[in-house]
Tab-separated table of C-alpha atoms in Angstrom:
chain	number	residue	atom	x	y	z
A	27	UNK	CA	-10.399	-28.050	4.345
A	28	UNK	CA	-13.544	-25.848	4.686
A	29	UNK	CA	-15.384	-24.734	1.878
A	30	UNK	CA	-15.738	-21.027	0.877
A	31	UNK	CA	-18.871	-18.516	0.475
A	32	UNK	CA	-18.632	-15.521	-1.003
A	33	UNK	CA	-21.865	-13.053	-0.530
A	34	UNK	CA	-22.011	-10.464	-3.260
A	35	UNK	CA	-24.528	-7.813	-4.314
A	36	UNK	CA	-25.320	-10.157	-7.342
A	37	UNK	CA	-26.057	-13.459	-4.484
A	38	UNK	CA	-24.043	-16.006	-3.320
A	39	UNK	CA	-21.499	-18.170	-4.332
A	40	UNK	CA	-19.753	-21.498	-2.553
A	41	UNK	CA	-16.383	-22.462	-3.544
A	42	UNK	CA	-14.654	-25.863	-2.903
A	43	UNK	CA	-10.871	-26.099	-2.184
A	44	UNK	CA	-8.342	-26.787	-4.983
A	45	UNK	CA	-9.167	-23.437	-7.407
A	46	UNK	CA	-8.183	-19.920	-7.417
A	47	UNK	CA	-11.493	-17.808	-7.016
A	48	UNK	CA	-11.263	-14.425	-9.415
A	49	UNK	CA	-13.130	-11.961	-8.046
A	50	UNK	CA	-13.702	-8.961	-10.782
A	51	UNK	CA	-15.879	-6.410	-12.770
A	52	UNK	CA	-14.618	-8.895	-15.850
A	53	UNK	CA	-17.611	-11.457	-16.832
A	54	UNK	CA	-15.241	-14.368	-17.019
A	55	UNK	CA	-14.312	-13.810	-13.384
A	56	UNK	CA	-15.660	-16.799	-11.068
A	57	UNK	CA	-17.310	-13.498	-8.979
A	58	UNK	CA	-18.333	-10.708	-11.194
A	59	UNK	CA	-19.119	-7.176	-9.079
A	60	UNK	CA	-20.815	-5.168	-11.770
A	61	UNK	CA	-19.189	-1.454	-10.814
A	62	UNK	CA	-17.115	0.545	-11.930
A	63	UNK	CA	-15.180	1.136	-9.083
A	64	UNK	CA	-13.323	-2.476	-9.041
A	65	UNK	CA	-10.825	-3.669	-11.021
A	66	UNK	CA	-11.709	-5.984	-13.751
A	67	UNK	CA	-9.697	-9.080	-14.136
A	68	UNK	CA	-9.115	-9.320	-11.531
A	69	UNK	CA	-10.205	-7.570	-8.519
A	70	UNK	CA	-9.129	-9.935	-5.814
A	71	UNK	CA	-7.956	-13.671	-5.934
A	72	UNK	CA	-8.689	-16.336	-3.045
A	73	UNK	CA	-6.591	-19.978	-3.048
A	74	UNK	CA	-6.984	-22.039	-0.766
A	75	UNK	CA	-3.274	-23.375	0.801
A	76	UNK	CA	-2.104	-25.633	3.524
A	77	UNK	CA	-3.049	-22.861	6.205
A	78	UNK	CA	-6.860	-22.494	4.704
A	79	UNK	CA	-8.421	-19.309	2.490
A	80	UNK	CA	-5.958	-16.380	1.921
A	81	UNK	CA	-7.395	-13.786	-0.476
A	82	UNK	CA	-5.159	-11.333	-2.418
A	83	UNK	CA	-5.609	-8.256	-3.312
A	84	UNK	CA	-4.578	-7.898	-7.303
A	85	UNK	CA	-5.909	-4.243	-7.709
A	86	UNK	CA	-5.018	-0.643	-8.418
A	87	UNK	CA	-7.757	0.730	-5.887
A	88	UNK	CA	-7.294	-1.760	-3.278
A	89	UNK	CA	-9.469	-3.456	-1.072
A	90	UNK	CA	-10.139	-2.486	2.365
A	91	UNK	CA	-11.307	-4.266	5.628
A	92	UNK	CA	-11.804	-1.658	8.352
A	93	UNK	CA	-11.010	1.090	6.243
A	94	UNK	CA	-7.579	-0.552	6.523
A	95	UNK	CA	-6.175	-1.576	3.177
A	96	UNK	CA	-5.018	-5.012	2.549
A	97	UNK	CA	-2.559	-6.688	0.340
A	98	UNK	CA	-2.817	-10.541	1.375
A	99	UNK	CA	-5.327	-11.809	4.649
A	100	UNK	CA	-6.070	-15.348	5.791
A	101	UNK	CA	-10.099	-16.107	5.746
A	102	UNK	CA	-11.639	-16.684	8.977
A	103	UNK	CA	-14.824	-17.372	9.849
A	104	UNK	CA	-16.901	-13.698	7.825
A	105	UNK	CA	-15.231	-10.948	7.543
A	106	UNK	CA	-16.643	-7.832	5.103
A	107	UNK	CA	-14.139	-6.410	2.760
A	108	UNK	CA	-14.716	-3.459	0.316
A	109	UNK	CA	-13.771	-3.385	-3.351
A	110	UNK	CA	-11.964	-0.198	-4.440
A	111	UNK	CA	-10.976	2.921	-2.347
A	112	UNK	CA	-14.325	4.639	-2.505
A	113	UNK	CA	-16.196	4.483	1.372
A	114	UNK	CA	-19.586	3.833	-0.534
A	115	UNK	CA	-17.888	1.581	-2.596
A	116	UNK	CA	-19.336	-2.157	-2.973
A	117	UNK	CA	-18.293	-5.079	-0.555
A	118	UNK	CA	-17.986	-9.055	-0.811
A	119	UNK	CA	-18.309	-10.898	2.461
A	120	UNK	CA	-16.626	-14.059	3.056
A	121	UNK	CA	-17.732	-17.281	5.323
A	122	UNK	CA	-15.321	-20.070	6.148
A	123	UNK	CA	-17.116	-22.543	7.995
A	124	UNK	CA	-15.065	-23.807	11.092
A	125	UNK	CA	-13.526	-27.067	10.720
A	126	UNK	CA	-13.159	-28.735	14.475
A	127	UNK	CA	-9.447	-29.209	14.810
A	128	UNK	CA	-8.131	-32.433	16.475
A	129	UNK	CA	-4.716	-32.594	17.935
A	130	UNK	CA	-3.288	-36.200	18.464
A	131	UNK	CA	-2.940	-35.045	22.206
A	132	UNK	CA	-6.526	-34.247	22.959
A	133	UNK	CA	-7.355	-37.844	24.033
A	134	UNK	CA	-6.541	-38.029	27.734
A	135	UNK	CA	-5.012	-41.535	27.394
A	136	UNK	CA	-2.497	-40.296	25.210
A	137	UNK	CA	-1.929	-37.147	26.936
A	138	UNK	CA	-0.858	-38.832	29.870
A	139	UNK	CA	1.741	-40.599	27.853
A	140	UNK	CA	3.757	-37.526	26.961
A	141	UNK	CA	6.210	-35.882	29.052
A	142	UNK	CA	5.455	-31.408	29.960
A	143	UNK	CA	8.161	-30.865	26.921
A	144	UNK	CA	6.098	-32.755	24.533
A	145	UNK	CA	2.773	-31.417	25.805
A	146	UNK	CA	3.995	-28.006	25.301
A	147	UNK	CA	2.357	-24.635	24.401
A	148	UNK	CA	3.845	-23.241	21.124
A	149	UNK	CA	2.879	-19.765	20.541
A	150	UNK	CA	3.690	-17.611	17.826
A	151	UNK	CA	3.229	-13.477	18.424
A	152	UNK	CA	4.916	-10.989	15.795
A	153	UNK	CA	6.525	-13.447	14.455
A	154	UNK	CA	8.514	-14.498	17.776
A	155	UNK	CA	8.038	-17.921	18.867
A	156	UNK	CA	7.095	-18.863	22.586
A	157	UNK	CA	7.221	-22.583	23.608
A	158	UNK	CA	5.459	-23.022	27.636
A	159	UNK	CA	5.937	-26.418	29.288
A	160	UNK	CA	2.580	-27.973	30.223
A	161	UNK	CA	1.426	-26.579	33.858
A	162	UNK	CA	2.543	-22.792	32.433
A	163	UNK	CA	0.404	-19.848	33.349
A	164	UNK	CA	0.207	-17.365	30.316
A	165	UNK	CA	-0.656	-14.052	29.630
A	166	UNK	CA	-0.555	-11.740	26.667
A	167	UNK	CA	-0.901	-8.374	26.553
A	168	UNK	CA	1.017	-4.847	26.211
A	169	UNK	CA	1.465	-4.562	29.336
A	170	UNK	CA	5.106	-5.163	30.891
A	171	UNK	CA	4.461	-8.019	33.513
A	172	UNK	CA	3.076	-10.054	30.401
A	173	UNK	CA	4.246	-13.456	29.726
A	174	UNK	CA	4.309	-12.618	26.010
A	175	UNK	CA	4.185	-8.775	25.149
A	176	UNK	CA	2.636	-7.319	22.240
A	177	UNK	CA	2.520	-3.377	20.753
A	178	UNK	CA	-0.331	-3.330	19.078
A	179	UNK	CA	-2.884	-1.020	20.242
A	180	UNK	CA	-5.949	-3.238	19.390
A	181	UNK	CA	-4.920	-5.543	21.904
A	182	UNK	CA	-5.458	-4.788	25.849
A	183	UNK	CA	-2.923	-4.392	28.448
A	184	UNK	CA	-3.894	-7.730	29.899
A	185	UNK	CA	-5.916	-9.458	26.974
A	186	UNK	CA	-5.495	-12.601	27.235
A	187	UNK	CA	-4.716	-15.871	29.316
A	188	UNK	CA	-3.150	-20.113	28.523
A	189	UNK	CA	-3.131	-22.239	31.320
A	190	UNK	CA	-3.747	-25.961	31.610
A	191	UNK	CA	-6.855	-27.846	33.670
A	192	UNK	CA	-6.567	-31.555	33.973
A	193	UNK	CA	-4.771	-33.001	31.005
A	194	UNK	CA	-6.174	-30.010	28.709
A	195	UNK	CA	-5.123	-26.601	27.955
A	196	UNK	CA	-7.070	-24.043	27.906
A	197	UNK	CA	-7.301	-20.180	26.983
A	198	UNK	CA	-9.171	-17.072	28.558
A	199	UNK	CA	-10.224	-13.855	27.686
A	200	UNK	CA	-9.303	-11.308	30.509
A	201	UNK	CA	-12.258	-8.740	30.080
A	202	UNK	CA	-10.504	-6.924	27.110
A	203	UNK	CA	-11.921	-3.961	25.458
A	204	UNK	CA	-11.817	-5.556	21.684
A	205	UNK	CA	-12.279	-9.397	22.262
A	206	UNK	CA	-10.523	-12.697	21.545
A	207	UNK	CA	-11.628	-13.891	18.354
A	208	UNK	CA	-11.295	-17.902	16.988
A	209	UNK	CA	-12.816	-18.657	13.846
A	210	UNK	CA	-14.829	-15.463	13.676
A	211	UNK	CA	-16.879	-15.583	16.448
A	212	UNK	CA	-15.611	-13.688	19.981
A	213	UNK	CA	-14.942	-15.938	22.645
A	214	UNK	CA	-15.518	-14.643	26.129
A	215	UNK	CA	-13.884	-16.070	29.182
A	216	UNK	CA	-12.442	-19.736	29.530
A	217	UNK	CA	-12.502	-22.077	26.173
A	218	UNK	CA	-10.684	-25.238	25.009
A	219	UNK	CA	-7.060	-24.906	23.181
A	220	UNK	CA	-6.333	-28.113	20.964
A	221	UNK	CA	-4.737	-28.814	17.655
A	222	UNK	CA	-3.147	-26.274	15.184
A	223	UNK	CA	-5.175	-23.009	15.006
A	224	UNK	CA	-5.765	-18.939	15.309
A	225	UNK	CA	-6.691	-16.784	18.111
A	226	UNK	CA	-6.834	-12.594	17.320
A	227	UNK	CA	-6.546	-10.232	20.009
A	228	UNK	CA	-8.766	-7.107	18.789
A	229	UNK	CA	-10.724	-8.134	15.909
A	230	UNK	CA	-11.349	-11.241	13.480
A	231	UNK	CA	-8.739	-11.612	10.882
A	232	UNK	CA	-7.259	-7.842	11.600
A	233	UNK	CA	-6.123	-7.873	15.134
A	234	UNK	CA	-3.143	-9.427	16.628
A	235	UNK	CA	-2.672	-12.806	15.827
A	236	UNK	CA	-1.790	-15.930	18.120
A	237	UNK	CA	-1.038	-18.898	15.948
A	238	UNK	CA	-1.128	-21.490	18.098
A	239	UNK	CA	0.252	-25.342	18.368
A	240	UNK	CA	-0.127	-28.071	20.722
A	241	UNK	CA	0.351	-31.414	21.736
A	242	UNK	CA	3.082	-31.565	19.173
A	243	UNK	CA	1.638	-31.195	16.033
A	244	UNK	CA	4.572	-30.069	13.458
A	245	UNK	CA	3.789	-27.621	10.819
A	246	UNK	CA	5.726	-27.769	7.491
A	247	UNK	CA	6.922	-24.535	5.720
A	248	UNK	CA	4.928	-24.012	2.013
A	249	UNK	CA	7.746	-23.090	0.682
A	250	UNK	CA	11.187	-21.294	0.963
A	251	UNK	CA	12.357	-18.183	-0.695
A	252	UNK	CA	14.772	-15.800	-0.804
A	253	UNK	CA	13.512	-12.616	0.281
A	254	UNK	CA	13.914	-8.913	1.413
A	255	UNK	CA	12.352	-8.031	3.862
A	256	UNK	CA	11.231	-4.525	5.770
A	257	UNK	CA	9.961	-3.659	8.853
A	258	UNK	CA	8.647	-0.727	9.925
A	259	UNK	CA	7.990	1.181	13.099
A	260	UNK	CA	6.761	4.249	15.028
A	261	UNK	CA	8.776	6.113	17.273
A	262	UNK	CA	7.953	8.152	19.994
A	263	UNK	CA	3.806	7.188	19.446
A	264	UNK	CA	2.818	5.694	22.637
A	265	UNK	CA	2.413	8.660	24.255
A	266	UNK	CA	0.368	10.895	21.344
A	267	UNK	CA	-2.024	8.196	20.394
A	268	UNK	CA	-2.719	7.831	24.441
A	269	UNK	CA	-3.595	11.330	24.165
A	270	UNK	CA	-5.579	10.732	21.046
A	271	UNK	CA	-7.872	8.527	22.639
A	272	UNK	CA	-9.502	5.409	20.963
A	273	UNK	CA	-11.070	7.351	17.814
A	274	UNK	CA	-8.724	9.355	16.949
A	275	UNK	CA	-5.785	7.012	17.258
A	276	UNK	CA	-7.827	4.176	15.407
A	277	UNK	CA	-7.769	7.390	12.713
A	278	UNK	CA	-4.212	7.844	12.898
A	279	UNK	CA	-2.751	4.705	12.533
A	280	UNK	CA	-5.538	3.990	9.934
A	281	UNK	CA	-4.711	6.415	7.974
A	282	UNK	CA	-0.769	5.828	8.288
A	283	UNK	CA	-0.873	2.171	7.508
A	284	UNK	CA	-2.812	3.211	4.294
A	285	UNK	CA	0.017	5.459	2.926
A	286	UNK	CA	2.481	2.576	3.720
A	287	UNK	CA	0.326	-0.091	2.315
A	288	UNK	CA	0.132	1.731	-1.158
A	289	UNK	CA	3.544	2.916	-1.333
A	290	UNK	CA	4.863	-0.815	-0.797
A	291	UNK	CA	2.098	-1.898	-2.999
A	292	UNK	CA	3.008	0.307	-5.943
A	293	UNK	CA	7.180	-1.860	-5.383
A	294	UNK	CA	4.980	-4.749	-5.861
A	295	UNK	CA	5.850	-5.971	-2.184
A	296	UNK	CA	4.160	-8.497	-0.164
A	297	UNK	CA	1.983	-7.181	2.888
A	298	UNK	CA	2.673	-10.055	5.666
A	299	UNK	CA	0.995	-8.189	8.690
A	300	UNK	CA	0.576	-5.133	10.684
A	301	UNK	CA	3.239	-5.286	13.928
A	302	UNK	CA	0.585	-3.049	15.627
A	303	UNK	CA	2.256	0.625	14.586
A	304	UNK	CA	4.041	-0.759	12.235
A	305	UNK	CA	4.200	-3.212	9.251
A	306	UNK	CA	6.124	-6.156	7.686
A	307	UNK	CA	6.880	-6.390	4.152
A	308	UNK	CA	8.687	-8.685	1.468
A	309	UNK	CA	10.106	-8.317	-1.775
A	310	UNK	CA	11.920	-10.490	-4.389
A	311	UNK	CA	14.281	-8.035	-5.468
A	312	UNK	CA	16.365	-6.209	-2.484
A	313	UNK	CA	17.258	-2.576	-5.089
A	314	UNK	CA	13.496	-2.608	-5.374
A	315	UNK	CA	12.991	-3.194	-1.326
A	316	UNK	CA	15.829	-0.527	-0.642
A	317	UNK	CA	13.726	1.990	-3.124
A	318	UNK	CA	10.276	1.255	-1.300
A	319	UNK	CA	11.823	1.759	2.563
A	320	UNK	CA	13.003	5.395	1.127
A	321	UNK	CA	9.651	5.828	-0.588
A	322	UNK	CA	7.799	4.802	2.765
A	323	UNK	CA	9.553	7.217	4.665
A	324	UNK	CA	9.112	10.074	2.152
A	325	UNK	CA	5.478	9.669	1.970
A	326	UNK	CA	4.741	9.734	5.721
A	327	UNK	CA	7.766	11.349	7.565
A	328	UNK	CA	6.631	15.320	7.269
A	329	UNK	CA	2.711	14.051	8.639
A	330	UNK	CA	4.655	11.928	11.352
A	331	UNK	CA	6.953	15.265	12.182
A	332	UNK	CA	3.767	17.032	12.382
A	333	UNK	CA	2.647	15.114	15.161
A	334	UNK	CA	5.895	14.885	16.908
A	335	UNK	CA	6.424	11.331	15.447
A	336	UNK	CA	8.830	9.629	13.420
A	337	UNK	CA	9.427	6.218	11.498
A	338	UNK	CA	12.242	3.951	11.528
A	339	UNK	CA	13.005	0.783	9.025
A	340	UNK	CA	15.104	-2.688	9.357
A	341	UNK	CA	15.730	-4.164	6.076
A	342	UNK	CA	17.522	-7.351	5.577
A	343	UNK	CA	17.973	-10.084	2.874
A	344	UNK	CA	18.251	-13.986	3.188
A	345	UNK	CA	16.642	-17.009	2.620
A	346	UNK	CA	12.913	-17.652	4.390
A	347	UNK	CA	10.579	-19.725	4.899
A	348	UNK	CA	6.652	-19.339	4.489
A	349	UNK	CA	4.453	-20.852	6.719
A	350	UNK	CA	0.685	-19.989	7.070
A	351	UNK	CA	0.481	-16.770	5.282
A	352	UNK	CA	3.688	-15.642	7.472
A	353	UNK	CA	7.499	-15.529	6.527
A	354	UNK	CA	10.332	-17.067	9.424
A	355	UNK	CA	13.773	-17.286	9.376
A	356	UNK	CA	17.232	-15.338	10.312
A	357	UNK	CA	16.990	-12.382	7.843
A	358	UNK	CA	13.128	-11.943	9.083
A	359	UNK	CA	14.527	-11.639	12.402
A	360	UNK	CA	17.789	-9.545	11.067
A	361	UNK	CA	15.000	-6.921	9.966
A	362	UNK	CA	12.766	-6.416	13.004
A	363	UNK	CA	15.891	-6.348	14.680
A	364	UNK	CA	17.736	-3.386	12.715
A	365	UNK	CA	14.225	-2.039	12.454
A	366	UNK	CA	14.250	-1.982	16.623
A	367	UNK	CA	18.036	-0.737	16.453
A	368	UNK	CA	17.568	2.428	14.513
A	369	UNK	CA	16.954	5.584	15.415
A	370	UNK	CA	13.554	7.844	14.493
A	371	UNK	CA	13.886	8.601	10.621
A	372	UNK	CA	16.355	6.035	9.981
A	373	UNK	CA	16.365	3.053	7.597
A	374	UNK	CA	18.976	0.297	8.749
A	375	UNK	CA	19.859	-2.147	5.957
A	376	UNK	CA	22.020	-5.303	6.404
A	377	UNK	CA	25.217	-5.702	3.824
A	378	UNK	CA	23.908	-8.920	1.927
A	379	UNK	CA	20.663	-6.603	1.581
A	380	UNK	CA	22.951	-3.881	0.041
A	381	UNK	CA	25.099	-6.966	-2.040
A	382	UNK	CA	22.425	-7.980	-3.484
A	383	UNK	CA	20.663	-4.817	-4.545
A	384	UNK	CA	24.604	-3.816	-6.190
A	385	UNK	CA	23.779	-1.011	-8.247
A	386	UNK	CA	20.257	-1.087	-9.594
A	387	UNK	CA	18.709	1.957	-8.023
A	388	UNK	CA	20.703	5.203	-6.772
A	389	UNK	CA	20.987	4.165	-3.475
A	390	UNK	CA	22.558	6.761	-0.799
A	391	UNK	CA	24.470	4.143	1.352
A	392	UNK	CA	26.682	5.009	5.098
A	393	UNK	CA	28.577	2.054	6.303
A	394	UNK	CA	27.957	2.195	10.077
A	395	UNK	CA	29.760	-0.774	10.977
A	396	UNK	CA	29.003	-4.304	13.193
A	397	UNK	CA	25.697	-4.116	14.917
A	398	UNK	CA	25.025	-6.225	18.109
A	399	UNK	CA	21.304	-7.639	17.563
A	400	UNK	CA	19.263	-9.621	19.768
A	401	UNK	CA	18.394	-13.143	18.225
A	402	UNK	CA	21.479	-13.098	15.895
A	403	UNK	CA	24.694	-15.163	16.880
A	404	UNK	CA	27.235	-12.646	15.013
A	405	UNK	CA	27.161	-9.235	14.197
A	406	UNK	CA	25.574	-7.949	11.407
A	407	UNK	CA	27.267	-4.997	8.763
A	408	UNK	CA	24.896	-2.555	8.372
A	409	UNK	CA	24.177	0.712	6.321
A	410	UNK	CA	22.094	3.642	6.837
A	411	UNK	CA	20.057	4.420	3.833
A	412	UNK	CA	19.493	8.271	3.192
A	413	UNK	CA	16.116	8.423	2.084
A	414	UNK	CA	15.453	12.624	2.251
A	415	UNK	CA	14.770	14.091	-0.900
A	416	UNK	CA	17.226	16.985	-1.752
């Protein structure tokens, strides 16, 4: 594992794995910021797991990267984050030095002893997995005729490229506007793909990201859980933020993933990822999940209507399984899924989500019946949770 350097106003500090970093106003923090506009004990933690440096955000004024705020991000190579909600406000920047990953498969030799299946591409994209025999041509990108298609607007209509040369694979930038990012750094045009590792479409550490495998390495959950979990989504925004432009839509959905981000944050939920217009969410209590999906759409649905815009939610509840900062498993999929199924304004829970919660919370429930979803062998029961304020 890599070791960690945090910049700060008061100099610079290097951190070894195996210890929770504190970052804090607080003098027994392991990184004191001297200001009154970050939290004192602590500000922000960083541990170092399996998948490298993740640092969480522990605060009541957040902290921000790209104006966006965070609640949990994997480290990768130095990203700038700002403590507190204030634009002035002070910033930490963290350095991960690049470790030089090593797949078993990289050595020709035994390359040549493995068969296309087991010298597959593994690709994982908003939390879908993609699996390309060796010889595959790949793209990603929003557009249509994409390989692997993604929403988010950071990432170009044609961003991004796998295919294989000799007994190697290999990846390519496609000219796109934001970059391809490993590590950090912005890669343009053709570089090496081996071992377990990241690529971001639009920006280091808050773009798109591509985890990717080859040569079949295995990864191991961290740990499983049972979980509820939200997704959300914007309807009818493709068109407007088009219209927006760059600036202004960068503004928009800024601003939008901030009110979600703090209204999940105040139900003590887990921010997994932005979905490009939308955002993914756990909790370890479904009543409390249920209550933050109505209190999401309250705090964003009349500035949505505004703009001719609307928000709908997928919530469902079930065991999962964490891997690399990220959650997996059926009820992660049951979400997205009801989340795609439901209408603009509407918040589509499953029934174990709704079991579970039982009656903690005054929760204004509609049976609606079977739902067919994509990625699930059997129907799921669903409810529509009211969510207006009367």
């Amino acid at each position: 594992m890599s070791d960690l350097t945090i910049v700060h106003a008061g100099g610079a500090d290097t951190f070894t794995p195996g210890r929770c970093v504190r970052v804090g106003r607080s003098s027994d923090c392991d990184v004191t910021v001297d200001d009154a506009r970050v939290s004192r004990s602590p500000h922000l933690e960083v541990e170092c797991t399996e998948g490298g440096w993740v640092l969480m955000d522990r605060s009541r004024g957040g902290t921000f990267i790209d104006g966006v705020r965070v609640g949990e991000v994997r480290l990768v190579g130095t990203q700038t984050f700002r403590l507190g909600s204030d634009p002035a406000g002070p910033t930490i920047t963290t350095t991960v030095t690049a470790e030089t990953a090593t797949a078993p498969g990289t050595d020709p030799a035994f390359l040549a002893t493995l068969s296309p299946t087991d010298r597959a591409l593994h690709l994982d994209v908003e939390g879908h997995a993609h699996v390309f025999a060796f010889g595959s041509d790949i793209t990603i990108g929003r557009a249509p005729d994409n390989d692997v298609r993604t929403g988010s607007l950071l990432v170009s209509r044609h961003h991004l490229r796998f295919g294989c040369e000799g007994s190697d694979w290999f990846a390519e930038d496609l000219g796109s506007q934001r970059g391809t990012w490993v590590d950090g750094r912005r890669r343009a045009g053709r570089f090496p793909v081996a071992g377990t590792f990241s690529i971001w479409l639009g920006g280091a550490g808050a773009g798109e990201e591509v985890k990717v495998v080859t040569a079949g390495e295995h990864r191991l959950p961290d740990r499983v859980a049972t979980l509820t979990t939200v997704f959300t989504d914007l309807v009818g925004s493709t068109s407007l933020l088009t219209q927006m432009g760059d600036v202004a839509a960068d503004t928009f959905l800024r601003e939008h993933m901030t009110a979600l981000i703090e209204v999940a944050s105040r139900h003590e939920g887990e921010i997994v990822k932005s979905t490009g217009d939308g955002l993914m969410v756990v909790f370890h209590a479904a009543a409390t999940a249920l209550d933050a999906a109505a209190a999401m759409q309250r705090a964003v649905g009349d500035d949505l209507a505004a703009h001719g815009v609307s928000m709908r939610v997928g919530v469902a509840t079930g065991d999962a399984a964490r891997e690399r900062g990220d959650w997996y498993g059926v009820p992660v999929v049951a979400a997205a899924r009801l989340c795609a199924h439901a209408s603009g304004g509407q918040i589509l829970v499953a029934e174990l989500a709704v079991l579970v919660a039982g009656s903690r919370g005054e929760h204004d429930l509609t049976p609606i019946g079977a739902v067919e979803l994509k990625g699930i062998p059997t129907p799921v029961v669903a409810y529509d949770l009211r969510w207006q304020d009367t």
